[in-house]
Amino acid sequence: MGKVVHFEIHVSDMEQAKKFYGEVFGWTFEDWSEYAGMPYFGATTGNSDEMGINGALMQRQGPPPEPNQALNGSVCTMGIADYDSTEAKILENGGKVALPKYALPGMAWQGYYLDPEGNIFGIHQPDQNAK
């Protein structure tokens, strides 16, 4: 099977991106630039005993996404415990709402945001009472 084992988020301002994902989601970073031959920071996204994958922030090699363009890539969705406080952190750290919070009835709260680089990502809070 082709299980996803790593992700990469392309960024223009590495320090801004590390600060955003560190502040909002608590990710930590390790400089792997020497191995990649470009600015490249491995991202640890949680404890190894939790479900999920780790990834990286890598230096963008072309122009950033245009505002309001259709999605043309993959979207990472992060599992979170408290939707409203996570949304507040996103907005406080320069993120913007792309698609507001909505219910996946009987399953979860979901929404999509833009990071300060213009990349879209989702957040997902399990909640059987969502409606």
PDB file of N, CA and C in Angstrom, residues 4 20 23 32-33 45-46 53 57 60 64 72 81 84-86 88 92 98 102 107 109 112 118 123-124 127:
ATOM      1  N   VAL A   4       0.817   7.455   3.055  1.00  0.00           N
ATOM      2  CA  VAL A   4       1.528   8.734   3.114  1.00  0.00           C
ATOM      3  C   VAL A   4       2.451   8.712   4.332  1.00  0.00           C
ATOM      4  N   PHE A  20       4.721  30.404  12.471  1.00  0.00           N
ATOM      5  CA  PHE A  20       3.286  30.160  12.339  1.00  0.00           C
ATOM      6  C   PHE A  20       2.941  28.736  12.761  1.00  0.00           C
ATOM      7  N   GLU A  23       3.736  28.105  16.555  1.00  0.00           N
ATOM      8  CA  GLU A  23       2.806  28.767  17.471  1.00  0.00           C
ATOM      9  C   GLU A  23       1.411  28.150  17.424  1.00  0.00           C
ATOM     10  N   TRP A  32      17.386  20.475   8.049  1.00  0.00           N
ATOM     11  CA  TRP A  32      17.872  19.410   7.163  1.00  0.00           C
ATOM     12  C   TRP A  32      18.389  19.982   5.852  1.00  0.00           C
ATOM     13  N   SER A  33      18.696  21.284   5.851  1.00  0.00           N
ATOM     14  CA  SER A  33      19.119  21.966   4.629  1.00  0.00           C
ATOM     15  C   SER A  33      20.350  21.324   4.006  1.00  0.00           C
ATOM     16  N   THR A  45       5.434  16.808  14.147  1.00  0.00           N
ATOM     17  CA  THR A  45       4.072  17.312  14.340  1.00  0.00           C
ATOM     18  C   THR A  45       3.378  16.769  15.582  1.00  0.00           C
ATOM     19  N   GLY A  46       4.021  15.893  16.304  1.00  0.00           N
ATOM     20  CA  GLY A  46       3.420  15.350  17.520  1.00  0.00           C
ATOM     21  C   GLY A  46       4.261  14.226  18.070  1.00  0.00           C
ATOM     22  N   ILE A  53       1.592  11.905  10.687  1.00  0.00           N
ATOM     23  CA  ILE A  53       2.899  11.874  10.027  1.00  0.00           C
ATOM     24  C   ILE A  53       3.649  13.170  10.293  1.00  0.00           C
ATOM     25  N   LEU A  57       9.071  21.870   6.011  1.00  0.00           N
ATOM     26  CA  LEU A  57       8.897  23.126   5.308  1.00  0.00           C
ATOM     27  C   LEU A  57      10.064  23.226   4.343  1.00  0.00           C
ATOM     28  N   ARG A  60      10.235  27.521  -1.277  1.00  0.00           N
ATOM     29  CA  ARG A  60       9.412  27.562  -2.489  1.00  0.00           C
ATOM     30  C   ARG A  60      10.315  27.763  -3.709  1.00  0.00           C
ATOM     31  N   PRO A  64       4.242  31.968  -5.340  1.00  0.00           N
ATOM     32  CA  PRO A  64       3.271  31.465  -4.368  1.00  0.00           C
ATOM     33  C   PRO A  64       1.885  31.354  -5.001  1.00  0.00           C
ATOM     34  N   ASN A  72      -4.885  23.636  -6.389  1.00  0.00           N
ATOM     35  CA  ASN A  72      -4.142  22.885  -7.402  1.00  0.00           C
ATOM     36  C   ASN A  72      -3.086  21.981  -6.787  1.00  0.00           C
ATOM     37  N   ALA A  81      -7.788  19.460  19.172  1.00  0.00           N
ATOM     38  CA  ALA A  81      -8.689  19.161  20.283  1.00  0.00           C
ATOM     39  C   ALA A  81      -9.748  20.247  20.479  1.00  0.00           C
ATOM     40  N   ASP A  84     -12.207  26.233  18.267  1.00  0.00           N
ATOM     41  CA  ASP A  84     -12.260  27.688  18.415  1.00  0.00           C
ATOM     42  C   ASP A  84     -10.937  28.278  18.885  1.00  0.00           C
ATOM     43  N   SER A  85     -10.255  27.619  19.823  1.00  0.00           N
ATOM     44  CA  SER A  85      -8.978  28.176  20.277  1.00  0.00           C
ATOM     45  C   SER A  85      -7.910  28.030  19.199  1.00  0.00           C
ATOM     46  N   THR A  86      -7.968  26.955  18.409  1.00  0.00           N
ATOM     47  CA  THR A  86      -7.008  26.795  17.310  1.00  0.00           C
ATOM     48  C   THR A  86      -7.252  27.853  16.250  1.00  0.00           C
ATOM     49  N   ALA A  88      -8.459  30.800  16.711  1.00  0.00           N
ATOM     50  CA  ALA A  88      -7.961  32.065  17.265  1.00  0.00           C
ATOM     51  C   ALA A  88      -6.448  32.164  17.094  1.00  0.00           C
ATOM     52  N   GLU A  92      -4.471  34.995  15.013  1.00  0.00           N
ATOM     53  CA  GLU A  92      -3.495  35.815  15.751  1.00  0.00           C
ATOM     54  C   GLU A  92      -2.109  35.752  15.125  1.00  0.00           C
ATOM     55  N   ALA A  98     -10.284  30.479   4.964  1.00  0.00           N
ATOM     56  CA  ALA A  98     -10.561  30.153   3.563  1.00  0.00           C
ATOM     57  C   ALA A  98     -11.979  29.600   3.421  1.00  0.00           C
ATOM     58  N   TYR A 102     -17.507  24.328   9.768  1.00  0.00           N
ATOM     59  CA  TYR A 102     -18.781  23.697   9.446  1.00  0.00           C
ATOM     60  C   TYR A 102     -18.814  22.310  10.077  1.00  0.00           C
ATOM     61  N   MET A 107     -19.837  13.633  13.320  1.00  0.00           N
ATOM     62  CA  MET A 107     -18.435  13.244  13.239  1.00  0.00           C
ATOM     63  C   MET A 107     -17.461  14.297  13.767  1.00  0.00           C
ATOM     64  N   TRP A 109     -15.992  18.855  13.541  1.00  0.00           N
ATOM     65  CA  TRP A 109     -15.999  20.220  13.024  1.00  0.00           C
ATOM     66  C   TRP A 109     -14.805  20.351  12.092  1.00  0.00           C
ATOM     67  N   TYR A 112     -11.182  25.388   6.763  1.00  0.00           N
ATOM     68  CA  TYR A 112      -9.952  25.550   5.987  1.00  0.00           C
ATOM     69  C   TYR A 112      -9.431  26.969   6.125  1.00  0.00           C
ATOM     70  N   GLY A 118       0.069  31.816   2.019  1.00  0.00           N
ATOM     71  CA  GLY A 118      -0.981  31.584   1.033  1.00  0.00           C
ATOM     72  C   GLY A 118      -1.318  30.117   0.813  1.00  0.00           C
ATOM     73  N   ILE A 123      -8.350  22.183   9.478  1.00  0.00           N
ATOM     74  CA  ILE A 123      -8.321  21.707  10.865  1.00  0.00           C
ATOM     75  C   ILE A 123      -9.582  20.890  11.093  1.00  0.00           C
ATOM     76  N   HIS A 124      -9.461  19.893  11.962  1.00  0.00           N
ATOM     77  CA  HIS A 124     -10.513  18.890  12.146  1.00  0.00           C
ATOM     78  C   HIS A 124     -10.587  18.522  13.626  1.00  0.00           C
ATOM     79  N   ASP A 127     -16.019  15.387  16.952  1.00  0.00           N
ATOM     80  CA  ASP A 127     -17.121  15.700  17.857  1.00  0.00           C
ATOM     81  C   ASP A 127     -18.371  15.000  17.336  1.00  0.00           C
TER      82      ASP A 127
END
